[in-house]
């Protein structure tokens, strides 16, 4: 909805009232250099209000009632759609008979002037491998869908179930069964507090912006320990000390086994260069900040609760160090046996000259190292842009 109301900033989310005092829309935004404002319809708002009203249980005569925490599911396919006119969807492959069928579908006696087109979909989501950008939506569960309101209504009523989606792709009609996810499940409701910083699962909104899977370990605020290692905001942590960290709990468990004062390698990437993995060294400091702590949001109470503190696990750390020592000893013995076989010509895979063929990747990997340089303030020369440098060699 659009109107020349001259809405000012800061009023987003407020109701739009007509001259008779009736709410007719939800303020969504405006253009600062014009009087144009944009409003959202109230269909989803009315649905949420009805669910909230159903959670009220009146008490006995003279006593207040009881409100239960409402659960308002929001269906989502992890895909975004745009509304395009019929002239545009024809160029995407919609045939005349399909257009005629859609035109005959009138919503609330209003003629249809276009169709919904897939704009993007999140990798790893329920629509991945099924919907593609440029697909034109025709039907959902056998019902012609040409408006966002109808699509949202079907998805909200089928959370956790599969829906049949019919699309046009390059003049070919295709149908897929796609599971409807609850939008709240791909919206973070917990975070990891680490050295004054905040880390949580990558939300659907951010995953959509950067075209990457949801749930990854996302650095919202690096805090002291990560910022000292050069890991900035909006980074995704992939592994710590060679161990993959698919979620914040795994990251906290790995950090709880590392002794104070240790320096361990971290693999991460940033969205500005998301196809290249980066390496850094973090210095584990527990002197000024508490242990890694996971906080959970309580929507009913409107507060955050501490659910787990990952204290340093000395016993687990000792076992991991012993396992690493055994692994290094085995590798050293294998290397020693290979070296002895080179001189005697024994063993499998011996060349004609008596040498055992070596894997070039193993040779290169054994010679690589990560250098972390901290230049003292008194030694900084003019023109040196930083006192911390990290690089491979």
Coordinates of C-alpha atoms in Angstrom, one line a residue:
X1 CA 0.0 0.0 0.0
X2 CA 1.2 3.5 -0.8
X3 CA -0.1 6.9 0.3
X4 CA 1.0 10.5 0.3
X5 CA 1.0 10.8 4.1
X6 CA 4.4 12.3 4.7
X7 CA 5.3 9.7 7.4
X8 CA 8.3 10.7 9.5
X9 CA 11.1 8.4 10.6
X10 CA 10.8 6.4 13.7
X11 CA 7.2 5.4 13.2
X12 CA 7.8 2.1 11.5
X13 CA 5.6 -0.6 12.9
X14 CA 2.9 1.7 14.1
X15 CA -0.7 1.4 12.9
X16 CA -2.1 3.5 10.2
X17 CA -5.5 5.0 11.1
X18 CA -8.2 6.3 8.7
X19 CA -10.5 9.3 9.5
X20 CA -13.0 6.9 11.2
X21 CA -10.3 5.7 13.6
X22 CA -10.0 2.2 12.0
X23 CA -6.6 0.6 11.6
X24 CA -6.0 -0.1 7.9
X25 CA -2.3 -0.9 7.7
X26 CA 1.1 -1.1 9.3
X27 CA 3.6 1.6 8.7
X28 CA 6.6 0.1 6.9
X29 CA 8.7 3.0 5.5
X30 CA 8.8 6.2 3.5
X31 CA 10.8 8.1 1.0
X32 CA 12.7 11.0 2.8
X33 CA 12.6 13.4 -0.2
X34 CA 8.9 12.9 -1.0
X35 CA 5.6 12.6 0.8
X36 CA 5.2 8.9 -0.2
X37 CA 4.8 6.3 2.5
X38 CA 4.4 2.5 2.3
X39 CA 2.2 0.4 4.5
X40 CA 1.8 -3.3 5.0
X41 CA -1.6 -5.0 5.0
X42 CA -3.0 -6.2 8.3
X43 CA -3.7 -9.9 7.4
X44 CA -0.7 -11.3 9.4
X45 CA -1.2 -8.9 12.2
X46 CA -4.9 -9.9 12.7
X47 CA -3.8 -13.6 12.6
X48 CA -1.2 -12.9 15.4
X49 CA -3.8 -11.0 17.4
X50 CA -6.3 -13.8 17.2
X51 CA -3.7 -16.3 18.4
X52 CA -2.8 -14.0 21.3
X53 CA -6.4 -13.6 22.3
X54 CA -6.9 -17.4 22.3
X55 CA -4.1 -17.7 24.9
X56 CA -6.2 -15.8 27.6
X57 CA -8.1 -17.8 30.1
X58 CA -10.6 -15.8 32.2
X59 CA -10.3 -16.3 35.9
X60 CA -13.1 -16.9 38.4
X61 CA -15.5 -14.1 39.1
X62 CA -13.6 -11.1 40.5
X63 CA -10.1 -12.5 39.8
X64 CA -7.8 -11.6 36.9
X65 CA -7.4 -14.0 34.1
X66 CA -4.2 -15.9 33.0
X67 CA -2.2 -15.2 29.8
X68 CA -0.2 -18.1 28.4
X69 CA 2.8 -17.4 26.2
X70 CA 1.5 -17.4 22.6
X71 CA 3.2 -19.5 19.9
X72 CA 2.9 -17.7 16.5
X73 CA 4.5 -19.9 13.8
X74 CA 5.8 -18.3 10.7
X75 CA 6.1 -20.5 7.6
X76 CA 9.2 -20.1 5.4
X77 CA 10.8 -21.8 2.4
X78 CA 14.1 -19.8 2.7
X79 CA 13.3 -18.2 -0.6
X80 CA 12.4 -14.7 -1.6
X81 CA 9.8 -13.7 -4.2
X82 CA 9.1 -10.5 -6.2
X83 CA 5.9 -9.5 -7.9
X84 CA 6.2 -9.1 -11.7
X85 CA 3.7 -8.0 -14.2
X86 CA 2.5 -10.3 -17.0
X87 CA 4.7 -8.7 -19.6
X88 CA 7.8 -9.6 -17.6
X89 CA 6.7 -13.2 -16.7
X90 CA 6.0 -13.9 -20.3
X91 CA 9.7 -13.3 -21.0
X92 CA 10.4 -15.8 -18.3
X93 CA 8.5 -18.5 -20.2
X94 CA 4.9 -18.3 -19.0
X95 CA 2.6 -19.5 -21.8
X96 CA -0.7 -18.0 -22.9
X97 CA -2.8 -20.7 -21.5
X98 CA -1.1 -20.4 -18.1
X99 CA -1.6 -16.7 -18.1
X100 CA -5.3 -17.1 -19.0
X101 CA -5.7 -19.5 -16.1
X102 CA -4.0 -17.1 -13.7
X103 CA -6.0 -14.1 -15.0
X104 CA -9.2 -15.9 -14.3
X105 CA -8.2 -16.2 -10.6
X106 CA -9.4 -13.1 -8.9
X107 CA -8.6 -12.4 -5.2
X108 CA -11.4 -10.6 -3.4
X109 CA -12.9 -9.7 -6.8
X110 CA -9.7 -7.8 -7.8
X111 CA -8.2 -8.6 -11.2
X112 CA -4.7 -10.2 -11.1
X113 CA -2.1 -8.1 -13.0
X114 CA 1.0 -10.3 -12.4
X115 CA 2.6 -13.3 -10.7
X116 CA 5.3 -14.0 -8.1
X117 CA 8.8 -14.7 -9.3
X118 CA 11.6 -16.4 -7.3
X119 CA 14.3 -13.8 -6.6
X120 CA 16.7 -15.9 -4.5
X121 CA 17.0 -18.9 -2.3
X122 CA 19.4 -19.8 0.6
X123 CA 21.9 -22.6 0.0
X124 CA 21.2 -25.6 2.1
X125 CA 17.6 -24.5 2.8
X126 CA 14.4 -26.4 1.9
X127 CA 14.1 -24.7 -1.5
X128 CA 17.8 -25.4 -2.5
X129 CA 17.9 -27.7 -5.5
X130 CA 14.3 -27.1 -6.2
X131 CA 13.5 -23.4 -6.7
X132 CA 15.8 -21.3 -8.9
X133 CA 15.9 -17.5 -9.4
X134 CA 13.6 -16.7 -12.3
X135 CA 11.1 -19.4 -11.5
X136 CA 7.5 -18.2 -11.8
X137 CA 5.1 -19.4 -9.1
X138 CA 1.8 -20.7 -10.3
X139 CA 0.2 -22.9 -7.6
X140 CA 0.8 -24.0 -4.0
X141 CA -1.1 -27.0 -2.8
X142 CA -3.3 -26.8 -5.9
X143 CA -4.3 -23.2 -5.3
X144 CA -3.4 -20.5 -7.7
X145 CA -1.2 -18.0 -5.8
X146 CA -0.4 -14.6 -7.2
X147 CA -0.2 -12.4 -4.1
X148 CA 2.1 -12.4 -1.1
X149 CA -0.8 -12.6 1.4
X150 CA -2.1 -15.8 -0.1
X151 CA 1.4 -17.4 -0.1
X152 CA 2.0 -16.3 3.5
X153 CA -1.3 -17.7 4.6
X154 CA -0.6 -21.1 3.1
X155 CA 3.0 -21.3 4.6
X156 CA 1.9 -20.1 8.1
X157 CA -0.7 -22.9 8.2
X158 CA 1.7 -25.6 7.0
X159 CA 4.7 -25.2 9.3
X160 CA 6.5 -28.6 9.6
X161 CA 4.6 -30.0 6.6
X162 CA 5.4 -30.3 2.9
X163 CA 3.6 -28.2 0.3
X164 CA 3.3 -28.9 -3.4
X165 CA 4.8 -26.0 -5.4
X166 CA 4.1 -25.6 -9.1
X167 CA 6.4 -23.3 -11.1
X168 CA 7.2 -22.3 -14.7
X169 CA 10.8 -22.5 -15.6
X170 CA 11.8 -21.7 -19.2
X171 CA 8.2 -22.5 -20.5
X172 CA 8.2 -25.9 -18.7
X173 CA 5.8 -26.6 -15.9
X174 CA 7.5 -28.2 -12.8
X175 CA 6.2 -29.4 -9.4
X176 CA 8.1 -29.9 -6.2
X177 CA 7.4 -31.1 -2.7
X178 CA 9.0 -28.6 -0.3
X179 CA 9.1 -28.7 3.5
X180 CA 7.9 -25.5 5.2
X181 CA 10.2 -24.4 8.0
X182 CA 9.4 -22.3 11.0
X183 CA 11.1 -18.9 10.6
X184 CA 11.7 -18.8 14.4
X185 CA 13.9 -21.9 14.0
X186 CA 16.4 -20.1 11.7
X187 CA 16.3 -17.0 13.8
X188 CA 18.9 -17.1 16.6
X189 CA 17.5 -17.4 20.1
X190 CA 20.8 -17.9 21.9
X191 CA 24.3 -16.5 21.8
X192 CA 27.8 -17.3 23.1
X193 CA 29.5 -14.6 25.3
X194 CA 33.2 -14.9 24.7
X195 CA 35.7 -12.3 26.1
X196 CA 33.3 -9.5 25.9
X197 CA 32.1 -10.5 22.4
X198 CA 29.0 -12.1 21.1
X199 CA 28.8 -15.1 18.7
X200 CA 25.6 -16.8 17.5
X201 CA 24.2 -18.9 14.7
X202 CA 24.0 -17.2 11.3
X203 CA 20.4 -16.0 10.9
X204 CA 18.2 -16.5 7.9
X205 CA 18.2 -12.8 7.1
X206 CA 22.0 -12.6 7.0
X207 CA 22.3 -15.9 5.2
X208 CA 19.9 -14.5 2.5
X209 CA 22.0 -11.3 2.2
X210 CA 25.3 -13.3 1.7
X211 CA 23.8 -16.4 -0.1
X212 CA 25.3 -18.8 2.4
X213 CA 23.7 -21.6 4.6
X214 CA 22.1 -20.7 8.0
X215 CA 23.4 -21.9 11.4
X216 CA 27.1 -21.2 10.9
X217 CA 29.1 -19.7 13.8
X218 CA 28.7 -16.0 13.2
X219 CA 30.8 -13.3 14.9
X220 CA 28.4 -10.5 15.8
X221 CA 30.9 -8.8 18.1
X222 CA 34.5 -10.0 18.2
X223 CA 35.3 -8.9 21.7
X224 CA 38.8 -8.8 23.1
X225 CA 40.2 -12.3 22.2
X226 CA 39.0 -12.5 18.6
X227 CA 39.7 -8.8 17.8
X228 CA 43.3 -9.3 19.0
X229 CA 43.6 -12.1 16.5
X230 CA 42.4 -9.9 13.7
X231 CA 39.0 -11.6 13.4
X232 CA 36.5 -8.9 12.6
X233 CA 32.7 -8.5 12.9
X234 CA 30.7 -10.5 10.4
X235 CA 33.2 -13.3 10.2
X236 CA 32.3 -17.0 10.3
X237 CA 34.5 -19.3 12.4
X238 CA 35.1 -22.7 10.7
X239 CA 37.5 -24.5 13.1
X240 CA 39.6 -24.0 16.2
X241 CA 42.8 -26.0 16.8
X242 CA 42.0 -28.1 13.7
X243 CA 38.5 -29.1 15.0
X244 CA 35.4 -28.1 13.0
X245 CA 33.0 -25.8 14.8
X246 CA 29.6 -26.2 13.2
X247 CA 27.7 -24.5 16.1
X248 CA 28.4 -22.2 19.1
X249 CA 28.2 -25.1 21.6
X250 CA 31.0 -27.0 19.8
X251 CA 33.1 -23.8 19.7
X252 CA 32.6 -23.4 23.5
X253 CA 33.5 -27.0 24.2
X254 CA 36.7 -26.8 22.1
X255 CA 37.8 -23.6 23.9
X256 CA 37.1 -25.1 27.3
X257 CA 39.9 -27.7 26.6
X258 CA 42.6 -25.1 25.8
X259 CA 44.8 -24.0 28.7
X260 CA 45.0 -20.3 29.6
X261 CA 47.9 -18.6 27.8
X262 CA 47.9 -21.0 24.8
X263 CA 47.9 -19.8 21.2
X264 CA 45.9 -22.0 18.9
X265 CA 45.1 -21.7 15.1
X266 CA 41.6 -20.6 14.0
X267 CA 40.2 -20.9 10.5
X268 CA 37.6 -18.5 9.5
X269 CA 36.3 -16.5 6.5
X270 CA 34.7 -13.1 6.0
X271 CA 31.7 -12.3 3.7
X272 CA 33.6 -9.8 1.7
X273 CA 35.9 -12.6 0.6
X274 CA 33.8 -15.7 1.4
X275 CA 35.4 -18.0 -1.1
X276 CA 38.8 -17.9 0.7
X277 CA 39.5 -19.4 4.1
X278 CA 41.7 -17.3 6.4
X279 CA 44.0 -18.4 9.2
X280 CA 44.9 -16.7 12.5
X281 CA 46.2 -17.4 16.0
X282 CA 44.1 -16.6 19.1
X283 CA 45.6 -16.1 22.5
X284 CA 43.3 -17.8 25.1
X285 CA 42.9 -15.3 27.9
X286 CA 40.7 -16.0 31.0
X287 CA 42.2 -13.4 33.3
X288 CA 39.8 -10.5 32.6
X289 CA 36.8 -12.2 31.3
X290 CA 34.8 -15.2 32.5
X291 CA 34.5 -18.6 30.8
X292 CA 32.5 -18.9 27.5
X293 CA 28.8 -18.7 28.4
X294 CA 25.7 -19.5 26.4
X295 CA 22.6 -17.3 27.0
X296 CA 19.1 -18.3 25.9
X297 CA 16.3 -15.9 25.1
X298 CA 13.0 -16.4 27.0
X299 CA 10.3 -14.9 24.8
X300 CA 7.6 -15.5 27.5
X301 CA 9.5 -13.6 30.2
X302 CA 11.2 -11.1 27.8
X303 CA 14.6 -11.8 29.2
X304 CA 17.8 -13.8 28.7
X305 CA 18.9 -16.7 30.9
X306 CA 22.3 -18.2 31.4
X307 CA 22.1 -21.9 30.3
X308 CA 25.7 -23.1 30.4
X309 CA 29.2 -21.9 31.4
X310 CA 32.0 -23.7 29.8
X311 CA 34.7 -23.8 32.5
X312 CA 38.2 -25.1 31.7
X313 CA 38.1 -28.9 31.6
X314 CA 41.6 -29.9 32.8
X315 CA 41.0 -33.6 32.5
X316 CA 39.7 -33.4 29.0
X317 CA 42.5 -31.1 28.0
X318 CA 45.1 -33.5 29.4
X319 CA 43.6 -36.4 27.4
X320 CA 43.6 -34.4 24.2
X321 CA 47.3 -33.5 24.8
X322 CA 48.1 -37.1 25.3
X323 CA 46.2 -38.1 22.2
X324 CA 48.1 -35.5 20.2
X325 CA 51.4 -36.7 21.6
X326 CA 50.6 -40.3 20.5
X327 CA 49.6 -39.1 17.1
X328 CA 52.8 -37.2 16.6
X329 CA 54.8 -40.2 17.8
X330 CA 53.1 -42.4 15.2
X331 CA 53.8 -39.9 12.5
X332 CA 57.4 -39.7 13.5
X333 CA 57.8 -43.5 13.3
X334 CA 56.2 -43.6 9.9
X335 CA 58.5 -40.9 8.6
X336 CA 61.5 -42.8 10.2
X337 CA 60.4 -46.0 8.5
X338 CA 60.0 -44.2 5.1
X339 CA 63.5 -42.7 5.5
X340 CA 65.0 -46.1 6.2
X341 CA 63.2 -47.7 3.3
X342 CA 64.7 -45.1 1.0
X343 CA 68.1 -46.3 1.8
X344 CA 67.3 -50.1 1.6
X345 CA 64.8 -50.1 -1.2
X346 CA 62.4 -52.0 1.0
X347 CA 58.6 -51.6 1.3
X348 CA 55.8 -51.0 -1.1
X349 CA 55.9 -48.5 -3.9
X350 CA 59.7 -48.4 -4.2
X351 CA 61.0 -46.8 -7.4
X352 CA 63.7 -48.2 -9.5
X353 CA 66.3 -46.0 -7.8
X354 CA 65.4 -47.3 -4.4
X355 CA 63.4 -44.2 -3.2
X356 CA 59.9 -44.2 -1.8
X357 CA 57.6 -41.8 -3.8
X358 CA 56.5 -38.9 -1.5
X359 CA 53.2 -37.0 -1.6
X360 CA 54.1 -33.3 -2.6
X361 CA 51.2 -32.1 -0.4
X362 CA 52.7 -33.7 2.7
X363 CA 56.1 -32.2 1.9
X364 CA 54.7 -28.7 1.5
X365 CA 52.3 -29.0 4.5
X366 CA 55.2 -30.0 6.8
X367 CA 57.2 -26.9 5.8
X368 CA 54.4 -24.3 6.3
X369 CA 54.0 -22.2 9.4
X370 CA 51.9 -19.3 10.6
X371 CA 53.9 -16.3 11.9
X372 CA 52.3 -13.9 14.4
X373 CA 54.4 -10.7 14.9
X374 CA 53.7 -8.1 17.6
X375 CA 55.8 -5.0 17.3
X376 CA 56.4 -3.0 20.6
X377 CA 55.3 0.6 20.6
X378 CA 58.8 1.8 21.1
X379 CA 60.0 0.0 18.0
X380 CA 57.3 1.3 15.6
X381 CA 58.9 3.3 12.8
X382 CA 57.2 6.1 10.8
X383 CA 55.0 4.7 8.1
X384 CA 54.2 1.4 9.8
X385 CA 50.4 1.1 9.7
X386 CA 50.0 -1.5 12.4
X387 CA 51.8 -3.2 15.3
X388 CA 50.3 -6.6 14.7
X389 CA 51.0 -8.7 11.6
X390 CA 50.1 -12.3 10.7
X391 CA 51.2 -14.3 7.7
X392 CA 52.1 -17.7 6.2
X393 CA 55.6 -18.7 5.4

